[in-house]
PDB file of C-alpha atoms in Angstrom:
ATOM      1  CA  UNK G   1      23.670 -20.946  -6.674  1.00 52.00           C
ATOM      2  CA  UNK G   2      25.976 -18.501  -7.257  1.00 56.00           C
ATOM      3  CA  UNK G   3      26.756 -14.974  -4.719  1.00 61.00           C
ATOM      4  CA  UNK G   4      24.139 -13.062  -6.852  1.00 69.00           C
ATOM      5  CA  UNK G   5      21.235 -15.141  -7.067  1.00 73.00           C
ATOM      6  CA  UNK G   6      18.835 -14.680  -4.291  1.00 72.00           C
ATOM      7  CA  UNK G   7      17.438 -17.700  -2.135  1.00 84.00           C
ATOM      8  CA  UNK G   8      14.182 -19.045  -3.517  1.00 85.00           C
ATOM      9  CA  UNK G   9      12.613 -18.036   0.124  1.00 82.00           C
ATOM     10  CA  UNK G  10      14.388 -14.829  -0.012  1.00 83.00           C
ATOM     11  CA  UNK G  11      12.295 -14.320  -3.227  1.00 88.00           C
ATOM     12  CA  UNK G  12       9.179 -16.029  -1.503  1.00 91.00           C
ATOM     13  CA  UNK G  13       9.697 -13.041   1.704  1.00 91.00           C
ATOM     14  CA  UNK G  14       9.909 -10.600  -1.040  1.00 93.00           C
ATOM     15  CA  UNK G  15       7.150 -10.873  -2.381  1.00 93.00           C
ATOM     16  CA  UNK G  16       4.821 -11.443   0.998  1.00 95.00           C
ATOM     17  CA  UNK G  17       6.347  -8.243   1.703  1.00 94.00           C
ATOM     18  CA  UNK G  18       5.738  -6.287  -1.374  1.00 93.00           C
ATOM     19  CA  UNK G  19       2.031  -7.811  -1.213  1.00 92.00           C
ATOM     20  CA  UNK G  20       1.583  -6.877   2.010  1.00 92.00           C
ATOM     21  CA  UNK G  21       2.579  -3.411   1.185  1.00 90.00           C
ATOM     22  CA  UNK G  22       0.456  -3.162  -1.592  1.00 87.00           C
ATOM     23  CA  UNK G  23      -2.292  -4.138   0.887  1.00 85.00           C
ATOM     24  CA  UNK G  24      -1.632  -1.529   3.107  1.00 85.00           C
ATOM     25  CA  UNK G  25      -0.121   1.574   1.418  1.00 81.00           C
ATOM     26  CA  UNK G  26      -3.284   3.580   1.915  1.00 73.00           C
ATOM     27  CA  UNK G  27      -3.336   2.521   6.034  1.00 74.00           C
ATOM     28  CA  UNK G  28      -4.182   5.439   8.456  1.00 74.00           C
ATOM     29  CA  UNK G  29      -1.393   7.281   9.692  1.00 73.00           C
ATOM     30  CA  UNK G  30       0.935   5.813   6.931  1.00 75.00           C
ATOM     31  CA  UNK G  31       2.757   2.889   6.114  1.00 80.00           C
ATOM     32  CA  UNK G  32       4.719   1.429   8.859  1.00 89.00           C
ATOM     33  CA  UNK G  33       7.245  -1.557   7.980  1.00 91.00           C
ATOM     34  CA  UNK G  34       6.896  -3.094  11.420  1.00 92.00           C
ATOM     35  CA  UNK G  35       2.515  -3.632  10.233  1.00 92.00           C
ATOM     36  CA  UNK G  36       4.008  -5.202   6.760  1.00 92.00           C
ATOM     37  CA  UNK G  37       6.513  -7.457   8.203  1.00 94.00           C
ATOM     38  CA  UNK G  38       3.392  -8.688  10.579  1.00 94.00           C
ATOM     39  CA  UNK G  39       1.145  -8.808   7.447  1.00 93.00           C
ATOM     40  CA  UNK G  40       3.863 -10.380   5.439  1.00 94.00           C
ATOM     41  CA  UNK G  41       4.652 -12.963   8.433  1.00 94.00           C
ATOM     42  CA  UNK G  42       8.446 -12.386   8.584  1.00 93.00           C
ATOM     43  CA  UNK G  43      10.204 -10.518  10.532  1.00 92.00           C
ATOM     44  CA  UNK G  44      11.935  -6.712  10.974  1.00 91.00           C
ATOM     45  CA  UNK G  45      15.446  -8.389   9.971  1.00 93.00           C
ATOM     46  CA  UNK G  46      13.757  -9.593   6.726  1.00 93.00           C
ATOM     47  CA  UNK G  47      11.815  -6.721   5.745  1.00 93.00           C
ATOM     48  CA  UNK G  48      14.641  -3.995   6.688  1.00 92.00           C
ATOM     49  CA  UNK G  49      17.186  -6.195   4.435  1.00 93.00           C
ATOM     50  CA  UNK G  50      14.944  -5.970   1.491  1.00 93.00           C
ATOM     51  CA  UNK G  51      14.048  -2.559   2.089  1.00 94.00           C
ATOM     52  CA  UNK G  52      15.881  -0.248   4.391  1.00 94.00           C
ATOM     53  CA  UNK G  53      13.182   2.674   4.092  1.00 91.00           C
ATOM     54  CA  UNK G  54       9.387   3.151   3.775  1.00 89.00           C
ATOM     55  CA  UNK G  55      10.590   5.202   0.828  1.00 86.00           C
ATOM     56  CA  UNK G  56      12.859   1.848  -1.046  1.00 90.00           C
ATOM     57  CA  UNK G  57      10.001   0.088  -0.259  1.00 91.00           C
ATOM     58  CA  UNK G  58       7.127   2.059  -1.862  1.00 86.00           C
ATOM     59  CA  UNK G  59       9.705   2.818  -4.916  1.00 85.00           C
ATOM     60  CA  UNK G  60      10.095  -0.706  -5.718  1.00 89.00           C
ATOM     61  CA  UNK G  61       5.862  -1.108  -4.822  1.00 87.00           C
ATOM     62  CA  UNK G  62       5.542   1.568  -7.805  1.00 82.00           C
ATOM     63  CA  UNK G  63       7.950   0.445 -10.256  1.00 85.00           C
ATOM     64  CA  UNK G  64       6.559  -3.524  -9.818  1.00 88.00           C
ATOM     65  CA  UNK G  65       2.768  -1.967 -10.132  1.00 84.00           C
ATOM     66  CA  UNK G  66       3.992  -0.067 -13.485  1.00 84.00           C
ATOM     67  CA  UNK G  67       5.219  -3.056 -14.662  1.00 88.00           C
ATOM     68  CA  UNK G  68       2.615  -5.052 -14.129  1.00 89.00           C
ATOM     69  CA  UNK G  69       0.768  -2.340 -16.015  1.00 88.00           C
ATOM     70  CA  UNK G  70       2.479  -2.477 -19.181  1.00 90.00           C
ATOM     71  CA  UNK G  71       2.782  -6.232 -18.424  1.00 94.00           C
ATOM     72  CA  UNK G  72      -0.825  -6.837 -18.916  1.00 95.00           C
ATOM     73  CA  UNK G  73      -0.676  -4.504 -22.266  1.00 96.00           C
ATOM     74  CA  UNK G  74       1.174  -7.351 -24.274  1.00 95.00           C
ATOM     75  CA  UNK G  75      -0.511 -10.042 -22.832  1.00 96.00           C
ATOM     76  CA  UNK G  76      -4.304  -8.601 -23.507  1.00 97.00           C
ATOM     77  CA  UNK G  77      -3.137  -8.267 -26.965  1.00 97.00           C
ATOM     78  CA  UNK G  78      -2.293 -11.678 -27.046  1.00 96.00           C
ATOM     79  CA  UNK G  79      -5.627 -12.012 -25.911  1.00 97.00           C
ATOM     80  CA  UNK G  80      -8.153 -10.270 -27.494  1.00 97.00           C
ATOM     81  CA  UNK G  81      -8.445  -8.075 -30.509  1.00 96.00           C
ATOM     82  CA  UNK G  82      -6.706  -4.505 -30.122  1.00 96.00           C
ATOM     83  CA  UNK G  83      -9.962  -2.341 -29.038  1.00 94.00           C
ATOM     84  CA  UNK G  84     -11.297  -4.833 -26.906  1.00 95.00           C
ATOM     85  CA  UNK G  85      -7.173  -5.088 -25.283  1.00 97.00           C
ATOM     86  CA  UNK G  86      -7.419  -1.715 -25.037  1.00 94.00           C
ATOM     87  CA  UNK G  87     -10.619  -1.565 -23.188  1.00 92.00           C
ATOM     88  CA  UNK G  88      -9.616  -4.191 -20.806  1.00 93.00           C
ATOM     89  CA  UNK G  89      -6.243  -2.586 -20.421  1.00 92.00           C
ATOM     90  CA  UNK G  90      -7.885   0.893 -19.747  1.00 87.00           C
ATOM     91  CA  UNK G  91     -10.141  -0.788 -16.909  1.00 84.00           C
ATOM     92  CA  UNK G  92      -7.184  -2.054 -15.653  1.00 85.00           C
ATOM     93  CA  UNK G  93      -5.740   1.390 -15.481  1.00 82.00           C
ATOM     94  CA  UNK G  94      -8.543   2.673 -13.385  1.00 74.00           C
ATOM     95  CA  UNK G  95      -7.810   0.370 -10.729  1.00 71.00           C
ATOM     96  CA  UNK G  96      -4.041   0.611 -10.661  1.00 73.00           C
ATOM     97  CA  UNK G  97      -4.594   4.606 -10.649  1.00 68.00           C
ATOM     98  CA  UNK G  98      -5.409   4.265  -7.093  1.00 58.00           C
ATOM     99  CA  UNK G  99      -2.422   2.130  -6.191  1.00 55.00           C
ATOM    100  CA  UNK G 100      -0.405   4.795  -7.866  1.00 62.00           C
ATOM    101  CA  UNK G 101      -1.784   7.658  -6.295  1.00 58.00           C
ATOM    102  CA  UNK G 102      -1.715   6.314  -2.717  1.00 57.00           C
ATOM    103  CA  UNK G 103       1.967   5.041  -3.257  1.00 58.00           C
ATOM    104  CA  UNK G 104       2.999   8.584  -5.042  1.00 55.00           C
ATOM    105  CA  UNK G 105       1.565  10.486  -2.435  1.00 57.00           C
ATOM    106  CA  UNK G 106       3.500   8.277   0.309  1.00 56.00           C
ATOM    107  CA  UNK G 107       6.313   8.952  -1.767  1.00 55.00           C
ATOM    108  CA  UNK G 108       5.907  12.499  -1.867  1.00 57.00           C
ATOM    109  CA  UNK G 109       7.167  14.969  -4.138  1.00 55.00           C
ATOM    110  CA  UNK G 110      10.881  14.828  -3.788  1.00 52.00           C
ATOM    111  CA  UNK G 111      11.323  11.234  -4.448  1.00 55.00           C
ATOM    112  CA  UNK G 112       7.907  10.360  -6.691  1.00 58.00           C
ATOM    113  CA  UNK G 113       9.036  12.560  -9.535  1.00 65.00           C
ATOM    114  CA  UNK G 114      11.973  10.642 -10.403  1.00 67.00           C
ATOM    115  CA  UNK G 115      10.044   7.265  -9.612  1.00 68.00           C
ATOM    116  CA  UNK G 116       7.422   8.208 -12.422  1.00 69.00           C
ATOM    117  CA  UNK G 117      10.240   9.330 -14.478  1.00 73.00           C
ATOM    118  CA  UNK G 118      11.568   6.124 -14.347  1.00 74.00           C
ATOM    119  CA  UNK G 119       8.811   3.998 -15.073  1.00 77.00           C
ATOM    120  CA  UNK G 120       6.832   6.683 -17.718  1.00 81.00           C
ATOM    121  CA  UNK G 121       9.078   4.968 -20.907  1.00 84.00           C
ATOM    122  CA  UNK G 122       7.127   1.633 -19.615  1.00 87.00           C
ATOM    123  CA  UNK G 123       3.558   3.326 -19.850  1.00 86.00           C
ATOM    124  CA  UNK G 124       3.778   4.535 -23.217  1.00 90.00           C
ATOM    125  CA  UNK G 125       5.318   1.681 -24.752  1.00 93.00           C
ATOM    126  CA  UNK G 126       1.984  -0.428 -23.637  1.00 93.00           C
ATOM    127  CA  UNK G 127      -0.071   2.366 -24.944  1.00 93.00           C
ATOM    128  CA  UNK G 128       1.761   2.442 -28.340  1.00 96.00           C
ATOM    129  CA  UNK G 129       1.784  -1.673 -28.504  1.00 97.00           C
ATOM    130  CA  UNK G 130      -2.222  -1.050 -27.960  1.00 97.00           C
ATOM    131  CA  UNK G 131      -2.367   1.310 -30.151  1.00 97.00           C
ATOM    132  CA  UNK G 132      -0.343   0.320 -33.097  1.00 97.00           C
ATOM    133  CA  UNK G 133      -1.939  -2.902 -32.581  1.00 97.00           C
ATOM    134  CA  UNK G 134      -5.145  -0.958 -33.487  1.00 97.00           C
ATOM    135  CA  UNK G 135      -4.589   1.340 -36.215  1.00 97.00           C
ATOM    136  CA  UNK G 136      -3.025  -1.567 -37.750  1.00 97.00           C
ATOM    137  CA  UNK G 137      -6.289  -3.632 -37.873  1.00 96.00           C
ATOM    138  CA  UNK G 138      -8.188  -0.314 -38.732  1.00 95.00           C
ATOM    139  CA  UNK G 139     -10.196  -0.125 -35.079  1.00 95.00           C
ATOM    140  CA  UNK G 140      -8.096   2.897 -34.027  1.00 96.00           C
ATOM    141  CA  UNK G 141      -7.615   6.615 -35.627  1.00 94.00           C
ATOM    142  CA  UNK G 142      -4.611   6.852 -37.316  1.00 94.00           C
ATOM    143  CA  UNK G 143      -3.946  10.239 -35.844  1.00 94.00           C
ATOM    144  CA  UNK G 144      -3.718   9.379 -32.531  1.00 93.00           C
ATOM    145  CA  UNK G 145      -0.036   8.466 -30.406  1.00 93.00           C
ATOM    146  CA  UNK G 146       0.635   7.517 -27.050  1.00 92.00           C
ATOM    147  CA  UNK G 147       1.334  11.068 -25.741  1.00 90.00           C
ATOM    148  CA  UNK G 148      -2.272  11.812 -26.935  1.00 89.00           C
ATOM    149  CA  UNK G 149      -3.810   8.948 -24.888  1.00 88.00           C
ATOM    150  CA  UNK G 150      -1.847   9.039 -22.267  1.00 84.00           C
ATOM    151  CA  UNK G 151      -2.947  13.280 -21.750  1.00 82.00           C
ATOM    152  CA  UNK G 152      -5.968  12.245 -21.975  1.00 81.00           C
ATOM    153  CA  UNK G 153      -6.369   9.205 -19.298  1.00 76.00           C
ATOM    154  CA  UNK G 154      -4.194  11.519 -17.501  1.00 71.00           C
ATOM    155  CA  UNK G 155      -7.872  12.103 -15.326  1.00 64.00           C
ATOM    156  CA  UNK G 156      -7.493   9.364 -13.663  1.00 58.00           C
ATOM    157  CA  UNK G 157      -4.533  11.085 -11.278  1.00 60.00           C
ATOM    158  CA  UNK G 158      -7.099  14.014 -10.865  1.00 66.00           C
ATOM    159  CA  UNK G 159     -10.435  12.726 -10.110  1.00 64.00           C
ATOM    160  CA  UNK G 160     -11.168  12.471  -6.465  1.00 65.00           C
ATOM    161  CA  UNK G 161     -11.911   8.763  -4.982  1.00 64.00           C
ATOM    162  CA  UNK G 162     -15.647   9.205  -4.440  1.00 67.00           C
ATOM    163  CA  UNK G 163     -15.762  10.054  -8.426  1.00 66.00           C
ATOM    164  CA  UNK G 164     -13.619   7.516  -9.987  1.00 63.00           C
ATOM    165  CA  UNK G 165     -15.300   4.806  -8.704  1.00 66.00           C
ATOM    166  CA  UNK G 166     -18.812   6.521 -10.158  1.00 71.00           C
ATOM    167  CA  UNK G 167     -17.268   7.946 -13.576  1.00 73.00           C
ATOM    168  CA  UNK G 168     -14.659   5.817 -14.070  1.00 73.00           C
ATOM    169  CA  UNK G 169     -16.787   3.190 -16.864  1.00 76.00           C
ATOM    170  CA  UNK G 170     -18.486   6.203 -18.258  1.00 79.00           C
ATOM    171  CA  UNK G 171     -15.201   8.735 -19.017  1.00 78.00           C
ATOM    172  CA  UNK G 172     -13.345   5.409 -20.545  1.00 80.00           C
ATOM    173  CA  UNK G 173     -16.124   4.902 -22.990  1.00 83.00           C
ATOM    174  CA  UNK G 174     -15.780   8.547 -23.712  1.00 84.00           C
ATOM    175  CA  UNK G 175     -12.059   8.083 -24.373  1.00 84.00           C
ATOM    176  CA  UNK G 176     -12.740   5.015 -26.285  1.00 88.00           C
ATOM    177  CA  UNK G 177     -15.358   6.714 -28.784  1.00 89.00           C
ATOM    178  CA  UNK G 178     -13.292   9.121 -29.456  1.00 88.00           C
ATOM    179  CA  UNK G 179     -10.224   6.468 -30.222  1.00 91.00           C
ATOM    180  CA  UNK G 180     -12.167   4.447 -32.175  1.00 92.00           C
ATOM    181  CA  UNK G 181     -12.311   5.146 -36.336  1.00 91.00           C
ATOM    182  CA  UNK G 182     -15.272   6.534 -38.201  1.00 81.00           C
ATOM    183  CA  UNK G 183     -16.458   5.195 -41.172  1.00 73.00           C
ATOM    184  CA  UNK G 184     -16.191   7.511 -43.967  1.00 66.00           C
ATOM    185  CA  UNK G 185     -19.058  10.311 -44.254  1.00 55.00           C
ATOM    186  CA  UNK G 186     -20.310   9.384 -40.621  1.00 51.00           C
TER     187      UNK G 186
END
């Protein structure tokens, strides 16, 4: 194993850790690394040598949720044909929306700016994959880029909780009509 490899249980405590994190981002009164090292089961030595800060912590939380994100993009497409990938992947997007705004707002301004930042390139490269996908098998309007859907899911970061969970299903099928091609004349 050479100096830069990490230990396979290093990579095991990791993970607990970013789990547990993921778990409990949205926890009253904040996220405390002392409750995810419990919820993880390791201890404040582990979980301060992986991440030193709330803030390294929640930054790598955001950037492995975005990448599970686009992630699931490539493989839906593998999957299913490119409107039903995108549907799937969209419904995905709801739920992750939540993980994204509890960990951005625990981020706060100063520091979840340049998180997004990083991680935006990843978004709209599964959105184009999706959507070239489509237009190339003739389910999606030709017209129609990544920057377009991504303004337009850009709702989900500006609905309230109570009205996500009630609108979500309906304001995707909205965003799906209008992605979807018309036959000619109709």
């Amino acid at each position: 194993m050479s100096p830069s490899t990490p230990r396979a249980d290093a990579v095991r405590s990791r993970a607990r850790i970013l789990a547990s994190a993921r778990e409990l981002v949205d926890a009253p009164g904040g996220l405390r690394l002392s409750a995810v090292g419990r919820a993880a089961g390791v201890g404040q030595a582990t979980v301060y040598r992986h991440f030193p800060t709330v803030e390294a912590l929640l930054t790598e939380l955001y950037r492995v949720e975005v990448g599970e994100l686009a992630d699931a993009a490539h493989d839906l497409l593998g999957r299913h044909p490119a409107l039903e990938a995108l549907r799937l992947w969209l419904t995905h997007l709801t739920r992750y929306a939540r993980t994204k705004r509890g960990v951005l707002a625990a981020l706060g301004g100063s520091l979840a700016e340049p998180v997004a930042g990083e991680t935006a390139a990843l978004v709209r490269e599964a959105v184009d994959a999706l959507l070239t996908a489509g237009q190339a098998d003739g389910s999606l309007r030709a017209d129609v880029d990544a920057v377009d859907v991504i303004a337009m899911i850009g709702f989900l970061s500006r609905v309230g909780e109570p009205e996500v969970a009630d609108r979500a299903e309906h304001l995707l099928v909205l965003v799906l009509d209008g992605l979807r091609t018309r036959p000619q004349g109709g």
